[in-house]
Coordinates of C-alpha atoms in Angstrom, one line a residue:
Chain A
X1103 CA -6.0 -0.1 -6.0
X1104 CA -3.5 2.1 -7.7
X1105 CA -0.6 0.4 -6.1
X1106 CA -1.8 -3.0 -7.2
X1107 CA -2.2 -1.8 -10.7
X1108 CA 1.2 -0.3 -10.8
X1109 CA 2.9 -3.4 -9.5
X1110 CA 1.1 -5.6 -12.0
X1111 CA 2.3 -3.3 -14.7
X1112 CA 5.8 -3.7 -13.5
X1113 CA 5.4 -7.4 -13.4
X1114 CA 4.1 -7.5 -16.9
X1115 CA 7.0 -5.4 -18.2
X1116 CA 9.2 -7.7 -16.1
X1117 CA 8.3 -10.8 -17.9
X1118 CA 8.3 -9.1 -21.3
X1119 CA 11.8 -7.8 -20.7
X1120 CA 13.0 -11.1 -19.4
X1121 CA 11.5 -12.8 -22.5
X1122 CA 13.3 -10.3 -24.8
X1123 CA 16.5 -10.9 -22.8
X1124 CA 16.4 -14.6 -23.1
X1125 CA 15.3 -14.9 -26.7
X1126 CA 16.7 -11.8 -28.4
X1127 CA 20.1 -11.7 -26.9
X1128 CA 20.7 -15.4 -26.6
X1129 CA 23.4 -15.2 -29.2
X1130 CA 25.3 -12.4 -27.5
X1131 CA 27.9 -12.8 -24.8
X1132 CA 27.2 -14.2 -21.4
X1133 CA 24.4 -12.4 -19.6
X1134 CA 22.2 -12.4 -16.4
X1135 CA 18.8 -11.0 -15.6
X1136 CA 19.2 -8.9 -12.4
X1137 CA 16.2 -7.7 -10.5
X1138 CA 16.1 -4.9 -7.9
X1139 CA 13.6 -2.6 -6.4
X1140 CA 13.7 0.3 -8.8
X1141 CA 13.8 4.0 -8.3
X1142 CA 16.7 6.1 -7.1
X1143 CA 18.2 3.0 -5.4
X1144 CA 18.4 0.9 -8.5
X1145 CA 19.9 3.9 -10.5
X1146 CA 22.5 4.3 -7.8
X1147 CA 23.5 0.6 -7.9
X1148 CA 23.6 0.6 -11.6
X1149 CA 26.3 3.3 -11.5
X1150 CA 28.2 1.9 -8.6
X1151 CA 27.9 -1.8 -9.0
X1152 CA 26.0 -3.2 -12.0
X1153 CA 27.7 -1.4 -14.9
X1154 CA 31.3 -1.9 -13.5
X1155 CA 30.5 -5.6 -12.8
X1156 CA 29.2 -6.1 -16.3
X1157 CA 32.4 -4.5 -17.7
X1158 CA 34.7 -6.5 -15.4
X1159 CA 33.2 -9.8 -16.3
X1160 CA 32.5 -9.0 -20.0
X1161 CA 28.8 -9.9 -19.6
X1162 CA 25.5 -8.1 -20.2
X1163 CA 23.4 -7.3 -17.2
X1164 CA 19.8 -7.1 -18.1
X1165 CA 17.9 -5.2 -15.4
X1166 CA 14.4 -5.5 -14.2
X1167 CA 12.6 -3.9 -11.2
X1168 CA 10.0 -5.2 -8.8
X1169 CA 9.2 -3.3 -5.6
X1170 CA 8.0 -6.6 -4.1
X1171 CA 9.8 -9.5 -5.7
X1172 CA 8.4 -12.3 -3.5
X1173 CA 5.1 -12.9 -5.4
X1174 CA 7.0 -13.0 -8.6
X1175 CA 9.7 -15.4 -7.3
X1176 CA 6.8 -17.7 -6.2
X1177 CA 5.1 -17.5 -9.5
X1178 CA 8.2 -18.1 -11.5
X1179 CA 9.1 -21.0 -9.3
X1180 CA 5.7 -22.5 -9.9
X1181 CA 6.3 -22.6 -13.7
X1182 CA 9.7 -24.4 -13.1
X1183 CA 11.3 -22.2 -15.8
X1184 CA 12.2 -18.8 -14.2
X1185 CA 13.2 -15.9 -16.4
X1186 CA 15.1 -14.1 -13.6
X1187 CA 18.6 -15.0 -12.4
X1188 CA 19.7 -12.8 -9.5
X1189 CA 17.4 -10.9 -7.2
X1190 CA 18.2 -8.1 -4.7
X1191 CA 15.5 -8.6 -2.1
X1192 CA 15.0 -8.7 1.7
X1193 CA 16.9 -11.7 3.1
X1194 CA 13.6 -13.3 4.4
X1195 CA 12.5 -13.8 0.8
X1196 CA 15.8 -15.7 0.0
X1197 CA 15.5 -17.9 3.1
X1198 CA 11.8 -18.6 2.7
X1199 CA 12.4 -19.2 -1.0
X1200 CA 15.2 -21.6 -0.2
X1201 CA 13.0 -23.6 2.2
X1202 CA 10.3 -23.8 -0.5
X1203 CA 12.8 -24.9 -3.3
X1204 CA 12.5 -21.7 -5.2
X1205 CA 16.1 -20.4 -4.5
X1206 CA 19.4 -22.1 -5.4
X1207 CA 21.7 -23.1 -2.6
X1208 CA 24.9 -21.1 -2.9
X1209 CA 28.3 -22.8 -3.4
X1210 CA 30.5 -20.4 -1.4
X1211 CA 33.7 -21.9 -2.9
X1212 CA 32.6 -20.1 -6.1
X1213 CA 32.1 -16.8 -4.2
X1214 CA 35.5 -15.8 -2.8
X1215 CA 34.4 -12.2 -2.1
X1216 CA 32.0 -13.6 0.6
X1217 CA 34.9 -15.3 2.5
X1218 CA 35.7 -12.4 4.7
X1219 CA 32.1 -11.3 5.4
X1220 CA 30.6 -12.0 8.9
X1221 CA 28.8 -15.3 9.2
X1222 CA 25.6 -13.4 10.2
X1223 CA 25.6 -11.7 6.8
X1224 CA 25.2 -15.0 4.9
X1225 CA 22.7 -17.7 4.7
X1226 CA 22.9 -20.9 2.6
X1227 CA 20.9 -19.1 0.0
X1228 CA 22.0 -15.5 0.2
X1229 CA 24.7 -12.9 0.7
X1230 CA 24.2 -9.5 2.2
X1231 CA 24.2 -6.8 -0.5
X1232 CA 23.2 -3.5 1.1
X1233 CA 22.3 -2.3 4.6
X1234 CA 19.8 0.1 6.1
X1235 CA 18.7 0.6 9.6
X1236 CA 15.5 1.3 11.6
X1237 CA 16.8 4.1 13.9
X1238 CA 15.4 6.2 16.6
X1239 CA 15.0 9.7 15.2
X1240 CA 13.8 12.9 17.0
X1241 CA 13.3 16.6 16.8
X1242 CA 16.2 18.4 18.4
X1243 CA 14.1 21.5 18.9
X1244 CA 11.7 19.6 21.1
X1245 CA 14.3 17.8 23.2
X1246 CA 17.2 20.2 23.1
X1247 CA 20.4 18.8 24.5
X1248 CA 18.7 15.7 25.9
X1249 CA 17.1 13.7 23.1
X1250 CA 16.0 10.1 23.6
X1251 CA 18.9 7.7 23.1
X1252 CA 17.3 4.3 23.5
X1253 CA 14.0 2.5 23.1
X1254 CA 13.5 2.7 26.8
X1255 CA 13.6 6.5 26.4
X1256 CA 11.1 6.2 23.5
X1257 CA 8.8 4.3 25.8
X1258 CA 9.3 6.8 28.6
X1259 CA 6.5 9.2 28.0
X1260 CA 7.1 11.0 31.4
X1261 CA 10.7 12.0 30.8
X1262 CA 10.2 12.5 27.1
X1263 CA 6.8 13.9 26.4
X1264 CA 5.8 14.3 22.8
X1265 CA 4.1 12.7 19.8
X1266 CA 5.5 9.4 18.5
X1267 CA 5.3 7.3 15.4
X1268 CA 6.2 3.7 14.6
X1269 CA 6.1 1.7 11.5
X1270 CA 2.8 -0.2 10.8
X1271 CA 4.7 -3.5 10.7
X1272 CA 6.0 -5.9 13.4
X1273 CA 9.5 -6.3 11.9
X1274 CA 12.0 -4.2 13.9
X1275 CA 9.1 -2.8 16.0
X1276 CA 8.9 -6.0 18.1
X1277 CA 12.6 -5.9 18.6
X1278 CA 12.5 -2.3 19.7
X1279 CA 9.8 -3.1 22.2
X1280 CA 11.8 -6.0 23.7
X1281 CA 14.9 -3.7 24.0
X1282 CA 12.7 -1.1 25.7
X1283 CA 11.7 -3.9 28.1
X1284 CA 15.3 -4.5 28.9
X1285 CA 16.3 -7.4 26.6
X1286 CA 19.9 -7.4 25.5
X1287 CA 20.3 -6.7 21.8
X1288 CA 22.3 -10.0 21.5
X1289 CA 19.6 -12.0 23.2
X1290 CA 16.6 -10.9 21.1
X1291 CA 16.0 -14.1 19.2
X1292 CA 13.9 -16.1 19.2
X1293 CA 11.6 -13.2 19.9
X1294 CA 9.4 -13.3 23.0
X1295 CA 6.4 -12.2 21.0
X1296 CA 4.0 -12.1 23.9
X1297 CA 6.3 -9.9 25.9
X1298 CA 6.9 -7.6 22.9
X1299 CA 3.2 -7.1 22.3
X1300 CA 2.6 -6.5 26.0
X1301 CA 5.2 -3.7 25.9
X1302 CA 3.7 -2.3 22.7
X1303 CA 0.3 -2.1 24.4
X1304 CA 2.0 0.2 26.9
X1305 CA 3.1 2.8 24.3
X1306 CA 0.1 2.4 22.0
X1307 CA -2.0 5.3 23.4
X1308 CA 1.0 7.6 22.7
X1309 CA 1.5 6.6 19.1
X1310 CA 0.1 9.3 16.8
X1311 CA 0.7 7.5 13.6
X1312 CA 1.5 4.0 12.5
X1313 CA 3.2 4.8 9.2
X1314 CA 3.0 2.5 6.2
X1315 CA 5.4 4.0 3.7
X1316 CA 8.9 5.5 3.9
X1317 CA 7.6 8.7 2.3
X1318 CA 5.0 9.0 5.0
X1319 CA 7.6 8.5 7.8
X1320 CA 9.7 11.3 6.2
X1321 CA 6.7 13.7 5.9
X1322 CA 5.8 13.2 9.6
X1323 CA 9.4 14.1 10.6
X1324 CA 9.7 17.0 8.2
X1325 CA 6.5 18.7 9.1
X1326 CA 7.2 18.3 12.8
X1327 CA 4.0 16.2 13.1
X1328 CA 5.8 13.7 15.4
X1329 CA 8.6 14.5 17.9
X1330 CA 10.2 11.1 17.7
X1331 CA 9.9 8.2 15.4
X1332 CA 11.3 4.9 14.2
X1333 CA 12.4 5.4 10.6
X1334 CA 14.8 4.2 8.0
X1335 CA 18.2 5.9 8.2
X1336 CA 18.3 6.8 4.5
X1337 CA 15.0 8.6 4.8
X1338 CA 16.1 10.4 7.9
X1339 CA 19.3 11.7 6.3
X1340 CA 17.4 13.1 3.4
X1341 CA 15.0 14.9 5.7
X1342 CA 17.9 16.3 7.7
X1343 CA 19.1 18.1 4.5
X1344 CA 15.8 20.0 4.5
X1345 CA 15.1 20.3 8.2
X1346 CA 18.2 20.8 10.4
X1347 CA 16.1 20.2 13.5
X1348 CA 16.1 16.5 13.0
X1349 CA 18.6 14.1 14.6
X1350 CA 18.9 10.4 15.0
X1351 CA 21.0 7.8 16.8
X1352 CA 22.4 4.4 15.7
X1353 CA 22.0 3.3 19.4
X1354 CA 19.9 0.1 19.4
X1355 CA 19.1 0.6 15.8
X1356 CA 17.8 -2.4 13.9
X1357 CA 20.2 -3.3 11.1
X1358 CA 18.4 -4.7 8.1
X1359 CA 19.7 -5.8 4.8
X1360 CA 18.7 -6.9 1.4
X1361 CA 20.6 -9.9 0.0
X1362 CA 21.4 -11.3 -3.4
X1363 CA 20.0 -14.7 -4.1
X1364 CA 19.7 -16.8 -7.3
X1365 CA 16.5 -18.4 -8.5
X1366 CA 16.3 -22.2 -8.7
X1367 CA 16.9 -23.3 -12.3
X1368 CA 18.0 -19.8 -13.3
X1369 CA 18.4 -19.6 -17.0
X1370 CA 22.1 -18.3 -16.7
X1371 CA 23.1 -20.1 -13.5
X1372 CA 26.9 -20.1 -14.1
X1373 CA 27.1 -16.4 -15.1
X1374 CA 24.7 -15.6 -12.2
X1375 CA 27.2 -17.0 -9.7
X1376 CA 30.1 -15.0 -11.2
X1377 CA 28.0 -11.9 -11.2
X1378 CA 26.9 -12.4 -7.6
X1379 CA 30.5 -12.7 -6.5
X1380 CA 31.5 -9.5 -8.5
X1381 CA 28.5 -7.6 -7.1
X1382 CA 29.9 -8.0 -3.5
X1383 CA 33.4 -7.0 -4.5
X1384 CA 34.7 -4.6 -1.8
X1385 CA 35.6 -1.9 -4.3
X1386 CA 32.3 -1.9 -6.1
X1387 CA 30.5 -2.1 -2.8
X1388 CA 32.4 0.9 -1.6
X1389 CA 31.0 3.0 -4.5
X1390 CA 27.4 2.4 -3.5
X1391 CA 27.3 4.8 -0.5
X1392 CA 28.9 7.5 -2.7
X1393 CA 25.8 7.3 -4.9
X1394 CA 23.1 6.8 -2.3
X1395 CA 22.9 6.8 1.5
X1396 CA 22.9 3.0 2.1
X1397 CA 25.6 0.9 3.6
X1398 CA 27.6 -1.7 1.7
X1399 CA 26.7 -5.3 2.4
X1400 CA 30.4 -6.3 2.5
X1401 CA 32.2 -4.6 5.4
X1402 CA 35.5 -5.0 3.6
X1403 CA 34.3 -2.0 1.5
X1404 CA 35.3 0.2 4.5
X1405 CA 38.9 -1.0 4.2
X1406 CA 39.3 0.1 0.6
X1407 CA 39.8 3.8 1.4
X1408 CA 37.1 4.7 -1.1
X1409 CA 34.5 5.8 1.5
X1410 CA 35.4 9.0 3.2
X1411 CA 35.5 8.8 7.0
X1412 CA 32.7 11.4 7.6
X1413 CA 30.5 9.5 5.2
X1414 CA 31.2 6.2 6.9
X1415 CA 30.0 7.8 10.2
X1416 CA 26.5 8.1 8.7
X1417 CA 26.3 4.5 7.2
X1418 CA 24.5 1.8 9.2
X1419 CA 26.9 -0.9 8.3
X1420 CA 30.1 0.9 9.2
X1421 CA 31.7 -1.4 11.8
X1422 CA 31.5 1.2 14.7
X1423 CA 27.8 1.9 13.9
X1424 CA 27.0 -1.8 13.3
X1425 CA 28.4 -2.5 16.8
X1426 CA 25.7 -0.3 18.4
X1427 CA 22.9 -2.0 16.6
X1428 CA 21.1 -5.3 16.6
X1429 CA 20.9 -7.4 13.4
X1430 CA 17.5 -8.5 12.3
X1431 CA 17.3 -12.3 12.1
X1432 CA 15.7 -13.0 8.8
X1433 CA 15.6 -16.7 9.6
X1434 CA 13.3 -16.1 12.5
X1435 CA 11.1 -13.7 10.5
X1436 CA 10.7 -16.3 7.7
X1437 CA 9.8 -19.0 10.2
X1438 CA 6.2 -19.9 11.2
X1439 CA 6.7 -17.9 14.4
X1440 CA 7.5 -14.8 12.3
X1441 CA 4.4 -15.4 10.2
X1442 CA 2.3 -15.7 13.3
X1443 CA 3.7 -12.4 14.6
X1444 CA 2.9 -10.7 11.3
X1445 CA -0.7 -11.8 11.6
X1446 CA -1.1 -10.8 15.2
X1447 CA 0.1 -7.3 14.2
X1448 CA -3.0 -6.4 12.2
X1449 CA -5.3 -7.2 15.2
X1450 CA -3.0 -5.3 17.6
X1451 CA -2.9 -2.1 15.5
X1452 CA -6.7 -2.0 14.8
X1453 CA -7.8 -2.4 18.4
Chain B
X935 CA -41.8 -24.8 -58.5
X936 CA -40.7 -27.3 -56.0
X937 CA -37.0 -26.3 -56.5
X938 CA -38.0 -22.7 -56.1
X939 CA -39.7 -23.3 -52.8
X940 CA -36.8 -25.1 -51.4
X941 CA -34.5 -22.4 -52.6
X942 CA -36.4 -19.6 -50.9
X943 CA -36.9 -21.6 -47.7
X944 CA -33.2 -22.3 -47.3
X945 CA -31.9 -18.9 -48.4
X946 CA -33.9 -17.1 -45.8
X947 CA -32.4 -18.8 -42.7
X948 CA -29.0 -18.6 -44.3
X949 CA -29.4 -14.8 -44.7
X950 CA -30.5 -14.5 -41.1
X951 CA -27.6 -16.7 -40.1
X952 CA -25.2 -14.4 -41.9
X953 CA -26.8 -11.4 -40.3
X954 CA -26.4 -12.9 -36.8
X955 CA -22.8 -13.8 -37.7
X956 CA -22.2 -10.2 -38.6
X957 CA -23.7 -8.9 -35.4
X958 CA -21.7 -11.4 -33.4
X959 CA -18.5 -10.3 -35.1
X960 CA -19.3 -6.6 -34.4
X961 CA -19.9 -7.5 -30.8
X962 CA -16.9 -9.7 -30.5
X963 CA -14.4 -7.0 -29.4
X964 CA -16.7 -5.8 -26.6
X965 CA -17.4 -9.3 -25.5
X966 CA -13.7 -10.2 -25.5
X967 CA -13.0 -7.2 -23.3
X968 CA -15.8 -8.0 -20.9
X969 CA -14.9 -11.7 -20.7
X970 CA -11.2 -11.3 -20.7
X971 CA -10.8 -8.3 -18.4
X972 CA -13.8 -8.7 -16.1
X973 CA -15.4 -12.2 -16.0
X974 CA -12.2 -14.3 -16.1
X975 CA -10.4 -12.4 -13.4
X976 CA -13.6 -12.4 -11.2
X977 CA -14.0 -16.1 -11.7
X978 CA -10.3 -16.6 -10.9
X979 CA -10.7 -14.5 -7.8
X980 CA -13.7 -16.6 -6.7
X981 CA -11.8 -19.8 -7.5
X982 CA -8.8 -18.7 -5.5
X983 CA -11.0 -18.0 -2.5
X984 CA -12.1 -21.6 -2.2
X985 CA -9.1 -23.5 -3.5
X986 CA -6.0 -24.1 -1.5
X987 CA -4.5 -27.5 -2.5
X988 CA -8.1 -28.6 -2.3
X989 CA -11.6 -27.3 -1.9
X990 CA -12.0 -25.3 1.3
X991 CA -14.2 -22.8 2.9
X992 CA -11.5 -21.9 5.4
X993 CA -11.0 -18.4 4.0
X994 CA -14.7 -17.7 4.5
X995 CA -14.9 -19.3 7.9
X996 CA -12.2 -17.0 9.0
X997 CA -14.3 -14.0 8.0
X998 CA -16.5 -14.6 11.0
X999 CA -14.2 -16.4 13.3
X1000 CA -11.4 -13.9 13.3
X1001 CA -12.6 -10.7 15.1
X1002 CA -10.3 -8.5 13.1
X1003 CA -12.2 -9.2 9.9
X1004 CA -15.6 -8.6 11.4
X1005 CA -14.4 -5.3 13.0
X1006 CA -13.0 -4.2 9.7
X1007 CA -16.3 -4.8 7.9
X1008 CA -18.3 -3.1 10.7
X1009 CA -16.0 -0.1 10.6
X1010 CA -16.3 0.1 6.8
X1011 CA -20.1 0.0 6.9
X1012 CA -20.3 2.5 9.8
X1013 CA -18.0 5.0 8.0
X1014 CA -19.9 4.5 4.8
X1015 CA -23.2 5.3 6.5
X1016 CA -21.7 8.3 8.2
X1017 CA -20.3 9.6 5.0
X1018 CA -23.4 8.9 3.0
X1019 CA -25.7 10.7 5.5
X1020 CA -23.4 13.7 5.8
X1021 CA -22.9 14.1 2.0
X1022 CA -26.7 13.9 1.6
X1023 CA -27.3 16.6 4.3
X1024 CA -24.6 18.8 2.8
X1025 CA -25.3 18.0 -0.9
X1026 CA -29.1 18.5 -0.9
X1027 CA -29.2 22.2 -0.2
X1028 CA -26.3 22.7 -2.7
X1029 CA -28.1 20.9 -5.5
X1030 CA -31.3 22.7 -4.6
X1031 CA -29.6 26.0 -4.8
X1032 CA -28.1 25.1 -8.1
X1033 CA -31.6 24.4 -9.5
X1034 CA -33.3 27.6 -8.3
X1035 CA -30.5 30.1 -8.7
X1036 CA -30.2 32.2 -11.9
X1037 CA -28.4 30.3 -14.6
X1038 CA -25.0 32.0 -14.3
X1039 CA -25.0 31.6 -10.5
X1040 CA -26.1 28.0 -10.7
X1041 CA -23.3 27.3 -13.2
X1042 CA -20.9 28.8 -10.7
X1043 CA -22.2 26.6 -7.9
X1044 CA -21.8 23.5 -10.1
X1045 CA -18.3 24.5 -11.1
X1046 CA -17.3 24.7 -7.4
X1047 CA -18.7 21.2 -7.0
X1048 CA -17.1 19.7 -10.1
X1049 CA -13.6 21.4 -10.2
X1050 CA -12.2 19.5 -7.2
X1051 CA -13.5 16.4 -9.0
X1052 CA -10.7 16.8 -11.5
X1053 CA -8.0 16.8 -8.9
X1054 CA -6.6 13.4 -8.0
X1055 CA -7.9 11.7 -4.8
X1056 CA -4.3 11.2 -3.7
X1057 CA -3.5 15.0 -3.9
X1058 CA -6.7 15.9 -2.2
X1059 CA -6.1 13.5 0.6
X1060 CA -2.6 14.8 1.1
X1061 CA -4.1 18.3 1.0
X1062 CA -6.3 17.5 3.9
X1063 CA -3.3 16.1 5.8
X1064 CA -1.6 19.5 5.3
X1065 CA -4.7 21.3 6.6
X1066 CA -5.7 19.0 9.5
X1067 CA -2.5 17.6 11.0
X1068 CA -1.3 18.7 14.4
X1069 CA 1.1 21.2 12.9
X1070 CA -1.4 21.9 10.0
X1071 CA -3.0 25.1 8.8
X1072 CA -6.2 24.7 10.8
X1073 CA -4.6 24.0 14.1
X1074 CA -2.1 26.8 13.6
X1075 CA -4.8 29.2 12.8
X1076 CA -7.0 28.2 15.8
X1077 CA -4.0 28.4 18.1
X1078 CA -2.9 31.7 16.6
X1079 CA -6.4 33.1 17.4
X1080 CA -6.1 31.8 20.9
X1081 CA -9.1 29.6 20.6
X1082 CA -7.3 26.5 21.6
X1083 CA -4.1 25.8 23.6
X1084 CA -3.2 22.3 22.4
X1085 CA -3.6 21.2 18.8
X1086 CA -6.8 19.3 18.0
X1087 CA -6.3 15.8 16.7
X1088 CA -8.1 16.2 13.4
X1089 CA -5.9 13.9 11.2
X1090 CA -4.4 10.5 11.6
X1091 CA -7.7 9.2 13.1
X1092 CA -11.3 8.5 12.1
X1093 CA -12.2 12.2 12.1
X1094 CA -9.6 12.9 9.4
X1095 CA -10.8 9.9 7.3
X1096 CA -14.4 11.2 7.6
X1097 CA -13.6 14.7 6.5
X1098 CA -11.5 13.6 3.6
X1099 CA -14.0 11.1 2.4
X1100 CA -16.9 13.5 2.7
X1101 CA -15.1 16.1 0.6
X1102 CA -14.1 13.6 -2.1
X1103 CA -17.5 12.0 -2.4
X1104 CA -19.7 15.1 -2.2
X1105 CA -19.8 15.6 -6.0
X1106 CA -21.1 12.1 -6.4
X1107 CA -24.1 13.1 -4.2
X1108 CA -24.7 16.6 -5.7
X1109 CA -24.6 15.7 -9.3
X1110 CA -27.4 13.0 -9.3
X1111 CA -29.4 15.2 -7.0
X1112 CA -29.1 18.1 -9.4
X1113 CA -30.0 15.9 -12.3
X1114 CA -33.2 14.7 -10.6
X1115 CA -34.2 18.1 -9.3
X1116 CA -33.8 19.8 -12.6
X1117 CA -36.3 17.5 -14.1
X1118 CA -39.1 18.5 -11.7
X1119 CA -41.5 20.7 -13.7
X1120 CA -41.7 24.2 -12.1
X1121 CA -45.4 24.2 -13.0
X1122 CA -46.1 21.7 -10.3
X1123 CA -44.6 24.0 -7.7
X1124 CA -46.7 26.9 -9.1
X1125 CA -49.8 24.7 -9.0
X1126 CA -49.1 23.8 -5.4
X1127 CA -48.7 27.4 -4.5
X1128 CA -51.8 28.4 -6.4
X1129 CA -53.8 25.9 -4.4
X1130 CA -52.7 27.7 -1.2
X1131 CA -49.6 25.8 -0.2
X1132 CA -47.0 27.8 1.7
X1133 CA -43.4 27.5 0.4
X1134 CA -42.6 25.0 3.1
X1135 CA -45.6 22.9 2.4
X1136 CA -45.0 23.0 -1.4
X1137 CA -41.4 21.9 -0.8
X1138 CA -42.3 19.1 1.6
X1139 CA -45.2 17.7 -0.4
X1140 CA -44.2 18.4 -4.0
X1141 CA -40.5 19.0 -4.4
X1142 CA -39.1 16.6 -1.8
X1143 CA -41.0 13.5 -3.0
X1144 CA -40.2 14.3 -6.6
X1145 CA -36.5 14.6 -5.8
X1146 CA -36.4 11.2 -4.2
X1147 CA -35.0 9.4 -7.3
X1148 CA -31.9 11.7 -7.0
X1149 CA -31.6 11.0 -3.3
X1150 CA -31.7 7.3 -3.9
X1151 CA -29.2 7.4 -6.8
X1152 CA -26.7 9.7 -4.9
X1153 CA -27.0 7.6 -1.7
X1154 CA -26.4 4.3 -3.5
X1155 CA -23.5 5.8 -5.5
X1156 CA -21.7 7.3 -2.5
X1157 CA -22.3 4.3 -0.2
X1158 CA -20.9 1.9 -2.8
X1159 CA -17.9 4.1 -3.4
X1160 CA -17.3 4.3 0.3
X1161 CA -17.1 0.6 0.7
X1162 CA -14.1 0.3 -1.6
X1163 CA -12.3 3.5 -0.5
X1164 CA -8.5 3.0 -0.1
X1165 CA -6.1 5.9 -0.4
X1166 CA -7.9 8.4 1.9
X1167 CA -8.3 6.1 4.9
X1168 CA -4.7 4.9 4.3
X1169 CA -3.3 8.5 4.4
X1170 CA -5.6 10.1 6.9
X1171 CA -6.3 7.2 9.2
X1172 CA -2.9 7.1 10.9
X1173 CA -2.7 3.3 10.5
X1174 CA -5.7 2.6 12.8
X1175 CA -8.7 2.8 10.5
X1176 CA -8.4 -0.5 8.7
X1177 CA -11.1 -0.5 6.1
X1178 CA -12.0 -3.6 4.0
X1179 CA -10.0 -2.5 1.0
X1180 CA -6.9 -2.0 3.2
X1181 CA -7.5 -5.5 4.7
X1182 CA -7.4 -6.9 1.2
X1183 CA -4.1 -5.2 0.4
X1184 CA -2.5 -6.2 3.7
X1185 CA -3.5 -9.8 3.1
X1186 CA -1.6 -9.7 -0.2
X1187 CA 1.4 -7.5 0.7
X1188 CA 2.0 -8.5 4.2
X1189 CA 0.7 -11.9 4.9
X1190 CA 0.8 -13.6 1.4
X1191 CA -2.7 -14.7 2.0
X1192 CA -4.1 -14.5 -1.5
X1193 CA -7.0 -16.8 -0.6
X1194 CA -8.1 -14.7 2.3
X1195 CA -7.8 -11.5 0.2
X1196 CA -9.9 -13.1 -2.5
X1197 CA -12.6 -14.2 0.0
X1198 CA -12.9 -10.7 1.4
X1199 CA -13.1 -9.3 -2.2
X1200 CA -15.8 -11.7 -3.1
X1201 CA -17.8 -10.8 0.0
X1202 CA -17.3 -7.1 -0.7
X1203 CA -18.4 -7.6 -4.3
X1204 CA -21.5 -9.4 -3.3
X1205 CA -22.4 -6.7 -0.8
X1206 CA -22.0 -4.0 -3.4
X1207 CA -24.1 -6.0 -5.9
X1208 CA -26.9 -6.5 -3.3
X1209 CA -26.9 -2.8 -2.5
X1210 CA -27.1 -1.9 -6.2
X1211 CA -29.9 -4.4 -6.7
X1212 CA -31.9 -2.9 -3.8
X1213 CA -31.1 0.6 -5.1
X1214 CA -32.5 -0.3 -8.5
X1215 CA -35.6 -1.7 -6.9
X1216 CA -36.1 1.6 -5.1
X1217 CA -35.6 3.7 -8.1
X1218 CA -35.6 2.8 -11.8
X1219 CA -32.1 3.4 -13.2
X1220 CA -33.5 5.3 -16.2
X1221 CA -35.0 8.1 -14.1
X1222 CA -31.6 9.0 -12.6
X1223 CA -29.3 8.4 -15.6
X1224 CA -31.1 11.3 -17.3
X1225 CA -32.2 9.1 -20.2
X1226 CA -35.4 11.1 -20.6

């Protein structure tokens, strides 16, 4: 209830802000309305990317926050006159939105900074902006010198006894189950959903908690409530500062990213494209991990020399770390098969 | 004369009309709030549950065809019954003690009931997690005393949800009980005793029946609150205790199924209204609200 209330508040302020932005400042220089997820993350990107980009392009970046942008994208699309321009959101939203005519197709000739990015980091509707990873994390005190290093180890309750937690969501969890069952990281998609759920049934009795929020996953680790867990790397790093007994591996981690995409019929379309290109500039991207423990969306950032080597080692999108991981296929998760897996999840967890 | 008559006969309705107009204007803000903030969203909710590019009962059909939904409703009702019965059993003696103890002591008892009431549900649920989890205070204490070898699983399951909900809902049971018990005239108890009734008999035949309005009010209140509980099962359930409120939020956040969420909400709303109606039949609202 409280969460619903909070997000509707955010949405209300969102449309008010956007309204102010489009009417009040129309006479000012070029501008865009940029939407991200708020909190410490948005503060960090403001410092690292948004302010410098605004300065470089001589435009005004009007910011807005929405922890879950998809319902708003859908509503704004329905009106045909959106107030948002550029959104930082999980890639699935961009792809699904593109399929439903809510997101602009990108003209990559206008986005030179994307040219050197891996093809897998781009879709016709989006460009990778920032990376995080669902990694295998564990309590070093419990496992000493031999912590679990793969999802097969996580599933192996005999060799690695202890309490376990997984996210209460099929994304990344199904992939982990398949890897535990021996599927090569490069051959995950299209997911064999039946096989994944079958493998999950196996570990289910040993799962103490199915966590629903990042904060909860951090608390479980911090208090020693679980001995191993799938958690987001950013959360793990912050827990490690408090509790030195926590370790994690990028082995078989599931690389996820948020992407930038532009709303169909965006009010400042031209500026939005320029802004999008600037936001993935390697130098600006390289400043993001200095402000918060997330990986840059543009791997070129690692070649700028701005990111110190020891910091790069902790970032999920650093090339040597990325090589150990599997990239989540947003296109599959936004397909009907992905939707069906999502629905099947609720039944699975409750039984 | 004739003009006079017409004048009086027309002026009187006009006067009444103005008075009604005045009353309506005074009521308007309240009406606007109720219509705008309650009725319109409710109607929109009901509409959304039956409209998906056309009129459909698909969302309601799913409620009984998909086993997940049925299980969630069953779990919610079962937990609600368990919590209601436990709070009644725990709350009755507390409320009784508060009515018979000397005033300063009874105030103390009531304060103990009400003070947790002022702490947010979120904080108290997290508090229970700190106490009950595997590495929590309770388990550490029990293990330290050598009573158990392996930690008991008290949190992240249904037991944790039950404990948390009982603690949070107990005041909602005690307060109506106390209100009803306080209104029972002591003379009746004395009369019962003077007629030869032993304390137990007087309690069972005089006090208990007279306290029933409080029991009914507390029971209905706690049961209805249980049906919509969200944060406590979310935090203490470990992801397995999917209550109806959580089902609604999952349908919106995870599955983008606003129609299904609306249908579940409508069913929950109807269930609550039915329970309230039955509760009102059983006991007139006035007698528990302390109007007299």
